[in-house]
mmCIF file of C-alpha atoms in Angstrom:
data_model
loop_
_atom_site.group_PDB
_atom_site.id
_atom_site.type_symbol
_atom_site.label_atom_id
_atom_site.label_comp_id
_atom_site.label_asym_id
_atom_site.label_seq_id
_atom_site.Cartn_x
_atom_site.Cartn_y
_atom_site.Cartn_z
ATOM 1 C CA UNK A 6 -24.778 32.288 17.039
ATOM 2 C CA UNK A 7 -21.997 30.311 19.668
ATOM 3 C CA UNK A 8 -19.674 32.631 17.971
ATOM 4 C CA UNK A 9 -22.007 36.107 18.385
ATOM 5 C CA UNK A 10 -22.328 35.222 21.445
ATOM 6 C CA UNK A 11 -18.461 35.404 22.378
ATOM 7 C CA UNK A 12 -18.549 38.548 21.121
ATOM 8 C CA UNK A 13 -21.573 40.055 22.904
ATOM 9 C CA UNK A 14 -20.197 38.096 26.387
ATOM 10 C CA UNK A 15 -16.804 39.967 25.690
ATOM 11 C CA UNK A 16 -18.308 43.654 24.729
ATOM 12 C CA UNK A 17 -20.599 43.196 28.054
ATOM 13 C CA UNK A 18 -23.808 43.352 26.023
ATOM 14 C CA UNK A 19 -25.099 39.626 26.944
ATOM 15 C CA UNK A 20 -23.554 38.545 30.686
ATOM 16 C CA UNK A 21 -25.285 35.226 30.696
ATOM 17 C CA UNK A 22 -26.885 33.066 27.922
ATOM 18 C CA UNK A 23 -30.390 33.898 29.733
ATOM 19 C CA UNK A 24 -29.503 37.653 28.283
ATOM 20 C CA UNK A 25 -28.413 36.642 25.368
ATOM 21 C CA UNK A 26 -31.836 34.945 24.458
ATOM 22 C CA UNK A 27 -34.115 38.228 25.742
ATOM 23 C CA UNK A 28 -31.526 40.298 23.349
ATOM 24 C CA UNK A 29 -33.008 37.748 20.601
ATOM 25 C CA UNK A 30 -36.347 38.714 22.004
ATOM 26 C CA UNK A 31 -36.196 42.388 22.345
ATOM 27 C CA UNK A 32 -34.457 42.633 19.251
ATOM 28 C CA UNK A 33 -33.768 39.832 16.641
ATOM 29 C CA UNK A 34 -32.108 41.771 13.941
ATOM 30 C CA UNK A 35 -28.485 40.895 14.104
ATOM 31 C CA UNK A 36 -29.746 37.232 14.214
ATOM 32 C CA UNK A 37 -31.951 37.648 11.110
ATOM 33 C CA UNK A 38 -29.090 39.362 9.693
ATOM 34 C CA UNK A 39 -26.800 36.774 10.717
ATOM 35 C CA UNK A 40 -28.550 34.065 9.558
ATOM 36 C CA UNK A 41 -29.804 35.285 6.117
ATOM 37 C CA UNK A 42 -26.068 36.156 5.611
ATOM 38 C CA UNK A 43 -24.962 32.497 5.974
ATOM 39 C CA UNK A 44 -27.492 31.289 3.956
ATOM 40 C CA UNK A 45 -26.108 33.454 1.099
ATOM 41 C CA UNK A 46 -22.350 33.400 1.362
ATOM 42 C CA UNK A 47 -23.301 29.025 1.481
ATOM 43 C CA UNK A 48 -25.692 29.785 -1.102
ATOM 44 C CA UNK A 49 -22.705 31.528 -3.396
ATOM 45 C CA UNK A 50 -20.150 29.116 -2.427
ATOM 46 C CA UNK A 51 -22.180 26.030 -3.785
ATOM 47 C CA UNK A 52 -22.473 27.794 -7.422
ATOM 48 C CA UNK A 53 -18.208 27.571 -7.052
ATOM 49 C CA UNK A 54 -18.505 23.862 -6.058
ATOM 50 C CA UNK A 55 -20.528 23.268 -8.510
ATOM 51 C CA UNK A 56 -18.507 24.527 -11.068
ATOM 52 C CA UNK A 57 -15.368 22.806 -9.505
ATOM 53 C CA UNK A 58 -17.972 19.221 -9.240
ATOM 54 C CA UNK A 59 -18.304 19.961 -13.401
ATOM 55 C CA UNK A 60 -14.854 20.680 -13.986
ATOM 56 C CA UNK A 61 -14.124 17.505 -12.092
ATOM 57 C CA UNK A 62 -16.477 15.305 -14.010
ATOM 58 C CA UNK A 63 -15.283 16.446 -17.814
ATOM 59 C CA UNK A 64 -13.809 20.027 -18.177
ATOM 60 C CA UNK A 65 -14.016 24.063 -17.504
ATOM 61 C CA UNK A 66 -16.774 24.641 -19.833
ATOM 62 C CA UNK A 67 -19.031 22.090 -17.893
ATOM 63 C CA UNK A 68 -17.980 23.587 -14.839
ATOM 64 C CA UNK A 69 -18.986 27.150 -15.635
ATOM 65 C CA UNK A 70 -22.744 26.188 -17.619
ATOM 66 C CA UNK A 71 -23.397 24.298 -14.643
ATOM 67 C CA UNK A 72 -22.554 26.741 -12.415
ATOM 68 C CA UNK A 73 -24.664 29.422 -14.155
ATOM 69 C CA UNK A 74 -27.669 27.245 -14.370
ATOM 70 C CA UNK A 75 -27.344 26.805 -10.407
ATOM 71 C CA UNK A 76 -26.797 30.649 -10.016
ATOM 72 C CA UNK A 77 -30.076 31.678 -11.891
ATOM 73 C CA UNK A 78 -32.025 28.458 -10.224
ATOM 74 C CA UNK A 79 -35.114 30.293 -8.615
ATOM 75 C CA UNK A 80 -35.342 27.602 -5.902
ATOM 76 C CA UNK A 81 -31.864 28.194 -4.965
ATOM 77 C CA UNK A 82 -31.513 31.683 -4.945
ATOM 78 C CA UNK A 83 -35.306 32.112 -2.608
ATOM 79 C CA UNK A 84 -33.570 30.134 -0.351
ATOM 80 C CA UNK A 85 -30.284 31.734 -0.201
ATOM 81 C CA UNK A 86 -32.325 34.494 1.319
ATOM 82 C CA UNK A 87 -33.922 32.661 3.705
ATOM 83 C CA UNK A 88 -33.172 31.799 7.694
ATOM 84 C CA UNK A 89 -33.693 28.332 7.232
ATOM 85 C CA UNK A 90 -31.033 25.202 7.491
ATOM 86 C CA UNK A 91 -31.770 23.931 3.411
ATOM 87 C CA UNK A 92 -28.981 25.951 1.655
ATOM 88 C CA UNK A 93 -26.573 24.648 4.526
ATOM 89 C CA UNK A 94 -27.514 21.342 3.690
ATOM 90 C CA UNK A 95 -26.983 21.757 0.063
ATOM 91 C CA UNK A 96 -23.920 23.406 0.495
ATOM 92 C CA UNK A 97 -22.407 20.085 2.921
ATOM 93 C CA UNK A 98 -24.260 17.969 0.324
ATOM 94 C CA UNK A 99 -22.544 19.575 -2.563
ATOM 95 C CA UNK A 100 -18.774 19.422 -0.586
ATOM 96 C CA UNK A 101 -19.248 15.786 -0.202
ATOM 97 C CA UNK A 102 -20.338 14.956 -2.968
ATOM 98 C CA UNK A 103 -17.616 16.638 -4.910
ATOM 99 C CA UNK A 104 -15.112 14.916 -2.295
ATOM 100 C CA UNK A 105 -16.424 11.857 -3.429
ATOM 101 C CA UNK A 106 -15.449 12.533 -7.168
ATOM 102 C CA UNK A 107 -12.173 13.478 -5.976
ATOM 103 C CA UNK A 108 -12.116 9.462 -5.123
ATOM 104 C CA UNK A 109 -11.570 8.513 -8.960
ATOM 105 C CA UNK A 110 -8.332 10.928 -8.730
ATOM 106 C CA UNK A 111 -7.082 9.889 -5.690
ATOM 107 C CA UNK A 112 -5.984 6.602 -3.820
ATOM 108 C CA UNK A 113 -5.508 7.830 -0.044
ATOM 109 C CA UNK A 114 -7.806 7.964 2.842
ATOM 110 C CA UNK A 115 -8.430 11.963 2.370
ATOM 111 C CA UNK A 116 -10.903 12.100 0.005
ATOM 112 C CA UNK A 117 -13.024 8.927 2.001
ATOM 113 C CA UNK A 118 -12.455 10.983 5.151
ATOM 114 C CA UNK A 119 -13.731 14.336 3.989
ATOM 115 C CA UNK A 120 -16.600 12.334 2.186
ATOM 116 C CA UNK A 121 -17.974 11.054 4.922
ATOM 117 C CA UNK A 122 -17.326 13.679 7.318
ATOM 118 C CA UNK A 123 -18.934 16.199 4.968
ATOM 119 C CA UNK A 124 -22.170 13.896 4.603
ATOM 120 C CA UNK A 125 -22.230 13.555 8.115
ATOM 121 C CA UNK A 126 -22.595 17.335 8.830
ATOM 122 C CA UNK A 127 -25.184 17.041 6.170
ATOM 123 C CA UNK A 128 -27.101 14.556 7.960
ATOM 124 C CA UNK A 129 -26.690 16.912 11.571
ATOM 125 C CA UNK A 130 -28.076 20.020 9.727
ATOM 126 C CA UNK A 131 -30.885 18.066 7.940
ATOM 127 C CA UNK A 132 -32.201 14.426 7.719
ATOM 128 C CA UNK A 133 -32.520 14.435 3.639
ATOM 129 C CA UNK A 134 -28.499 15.376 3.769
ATOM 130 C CA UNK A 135 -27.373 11.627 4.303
ATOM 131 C CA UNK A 136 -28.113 10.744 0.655
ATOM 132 C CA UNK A 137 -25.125 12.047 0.244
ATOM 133 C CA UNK A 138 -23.044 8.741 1.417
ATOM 134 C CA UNK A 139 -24.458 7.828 -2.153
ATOM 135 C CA UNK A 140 -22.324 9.229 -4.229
ATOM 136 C CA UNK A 141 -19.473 8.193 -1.929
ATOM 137 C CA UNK A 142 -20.389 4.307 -1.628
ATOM 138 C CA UNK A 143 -21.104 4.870 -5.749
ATOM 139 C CA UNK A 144 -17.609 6.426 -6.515
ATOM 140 C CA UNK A 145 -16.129 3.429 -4.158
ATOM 141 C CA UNK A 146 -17.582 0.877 -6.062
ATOM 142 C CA UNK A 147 -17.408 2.430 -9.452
ATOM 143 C CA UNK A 148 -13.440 3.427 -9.095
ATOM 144 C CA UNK A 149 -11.610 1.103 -11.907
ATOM 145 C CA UNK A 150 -8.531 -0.962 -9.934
ATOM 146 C CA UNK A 151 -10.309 -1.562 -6.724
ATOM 147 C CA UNK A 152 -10.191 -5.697 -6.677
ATOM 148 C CA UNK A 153 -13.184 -7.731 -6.740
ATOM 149 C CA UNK A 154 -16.569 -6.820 -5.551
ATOM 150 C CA UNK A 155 -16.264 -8.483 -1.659
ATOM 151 C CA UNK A 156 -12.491 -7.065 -1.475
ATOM 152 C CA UNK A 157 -13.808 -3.745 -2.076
ATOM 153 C CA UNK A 158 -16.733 -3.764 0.990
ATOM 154 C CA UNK A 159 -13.681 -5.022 3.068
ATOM 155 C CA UNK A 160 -11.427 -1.894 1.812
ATOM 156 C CA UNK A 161 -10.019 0.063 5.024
ATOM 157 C CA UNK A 162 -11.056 3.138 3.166
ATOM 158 C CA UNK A 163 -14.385 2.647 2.643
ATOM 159 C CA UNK A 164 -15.092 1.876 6.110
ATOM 160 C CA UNK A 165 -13.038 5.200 7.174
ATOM 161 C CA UNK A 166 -15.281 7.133 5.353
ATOM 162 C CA UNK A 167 -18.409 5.451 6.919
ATOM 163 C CA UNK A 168 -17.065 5.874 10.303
ATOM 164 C CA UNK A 169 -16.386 9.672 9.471
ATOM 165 C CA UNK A 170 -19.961 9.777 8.642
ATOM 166 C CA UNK A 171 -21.032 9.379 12.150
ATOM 167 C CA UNK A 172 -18.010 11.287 13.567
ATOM 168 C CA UNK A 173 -19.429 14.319 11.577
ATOM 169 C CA UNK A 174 -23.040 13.679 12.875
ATOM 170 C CA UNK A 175 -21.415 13.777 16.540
ATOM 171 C CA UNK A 176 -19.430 16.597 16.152
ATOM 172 C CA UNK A 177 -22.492 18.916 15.235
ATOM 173 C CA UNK A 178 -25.394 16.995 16.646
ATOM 174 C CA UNK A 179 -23.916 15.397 19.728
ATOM 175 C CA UNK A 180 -27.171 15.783 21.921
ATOM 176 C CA UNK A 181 -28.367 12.750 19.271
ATOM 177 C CA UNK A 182 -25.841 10.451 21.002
ATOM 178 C CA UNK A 183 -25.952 11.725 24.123
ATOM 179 C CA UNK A 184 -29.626 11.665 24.807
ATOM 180 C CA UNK A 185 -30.909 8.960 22.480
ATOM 181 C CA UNK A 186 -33.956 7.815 23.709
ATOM 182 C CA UNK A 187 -34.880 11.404 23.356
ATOM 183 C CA UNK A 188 -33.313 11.734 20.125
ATOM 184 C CA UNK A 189 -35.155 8.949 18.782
ATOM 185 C CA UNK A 190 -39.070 9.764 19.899
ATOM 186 C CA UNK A 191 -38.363 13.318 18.714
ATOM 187 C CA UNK A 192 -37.802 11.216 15.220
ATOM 188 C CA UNK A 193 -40.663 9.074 16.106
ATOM 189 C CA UNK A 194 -42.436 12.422 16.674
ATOM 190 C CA UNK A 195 -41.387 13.715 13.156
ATOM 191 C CA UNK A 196 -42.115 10.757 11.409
ATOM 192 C CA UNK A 197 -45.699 10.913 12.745
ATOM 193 C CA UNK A 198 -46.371 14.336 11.953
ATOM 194 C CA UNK A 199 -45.213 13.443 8.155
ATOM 195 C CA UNK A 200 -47.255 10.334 7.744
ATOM 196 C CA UNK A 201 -50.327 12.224 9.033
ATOM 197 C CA UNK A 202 -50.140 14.339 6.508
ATOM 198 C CA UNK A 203 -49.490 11.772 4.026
ATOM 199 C CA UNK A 204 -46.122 12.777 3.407
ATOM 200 C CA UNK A 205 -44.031 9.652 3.083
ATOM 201 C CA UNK A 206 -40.682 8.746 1.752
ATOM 202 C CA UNK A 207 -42.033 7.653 -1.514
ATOM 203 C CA UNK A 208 -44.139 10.744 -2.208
ATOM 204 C CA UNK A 209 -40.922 12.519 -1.280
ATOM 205 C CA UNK A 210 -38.682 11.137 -3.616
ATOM 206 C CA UNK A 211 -41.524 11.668 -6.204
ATOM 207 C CA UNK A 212 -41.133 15.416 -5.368
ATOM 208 C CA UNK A 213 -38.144 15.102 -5.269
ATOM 209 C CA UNK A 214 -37.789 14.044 -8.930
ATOM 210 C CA UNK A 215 -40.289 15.896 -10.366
ATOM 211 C CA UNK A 216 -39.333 19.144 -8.975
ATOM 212 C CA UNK A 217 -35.377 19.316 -8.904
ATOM 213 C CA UNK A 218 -34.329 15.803 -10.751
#
């Protein structure tokens, strides 16, 4: 939308952000359009990481059957049609996680870096994304050759990749840091609304297993 708006601020057809959001409301097409567009090009490109996340764990034939099982998934192709932020979050949680695996093939800071950075965009777009940091504390600790258990939570790389975690939450939720107290009762907020409803994190992760495990 930052990026529409450039261009509608350069053709003359929005001269302020205040007529940029009555274009919305006269009219919200193009953002409809753009939206539902994003969520299917991310929707696409997480059936290709997915294939290159099966690849990575054993070979090309893994790769492709789990790509094609993602592909026909009816939850993820509904939402690849949809103007909503949960195939942008699978698609960051997907990129980490397969920057994670690239941790058993690698020994630089790159793959830690782009971990953490990817889970922390994850966590900006939705809360659910920083499960993510999962698989990268799991492939840290599971690598073979990484020294004893307490040498390994001291490792320089590890902690680069947490720190990246909250340099990707900044980057694309910066009002969090900026405003905090705000940030934090709008969480408050959110966790209130859940609990009322008797949504908590343990009948979520029940969900979560029984529909998508």
């Amino acid at each position: 939308y930052g990026l529409y708006f450039l261009v509608s601020y350069a053709a003359g057809s929005a001269a302020s952000v205040h007529r940029f959001a009555v274009n919305f409301v006269q009219d919200p097409t193009v953002f409809y359009l753009i939206a539902r567009s994003l969520s299917a090009v991310l929707g696409t490109a997480t059936v290709a990481l997915t294939y290159l996340m099966g690849k990575t764990l054993k070979n090309r034939e893994t790769g492709l059957a789990a790509a094609l099982f993602l592909a026909v998934s009816f939850n993820h192709a509904v939402h690849s049609h949809y103007c909503t932020v949960d195939i942008a979050v699978t698609f960051l949680f997907s990129a980490s996680v397969y920057a994670s695996l690239r941790i058993f093939q690698q020994d630089g800071f790159r793959p830690y870096a782009a971990a953490g950075l990817l889970a922390g965009l994850a966590l900006a777009t939705k809360f659910n994304g920083i499960i993510a940091a999962v698989t990268l504390l799991a492939a840290h600790f599971l690598k073979q050759g990484s020294g004893h258990f307490y040498s390994r939570c001291a490792s320089k790389k590890l902690w680069a990749g947490i720190a990246a975690i909250f340099i990707g939450h900044f980057v694309a939720c910066p009002f969090f840091y900026f405003d905090l107290n705000t940030a934090l009762s709008e969480v408050a907020e959110l966790k209130a609304f859940h609990a009322a409803t008797g949504h908590t994190l343990f009948t979520y992760l029940q969900g979560f297993i029984k529909e998508y495990w």
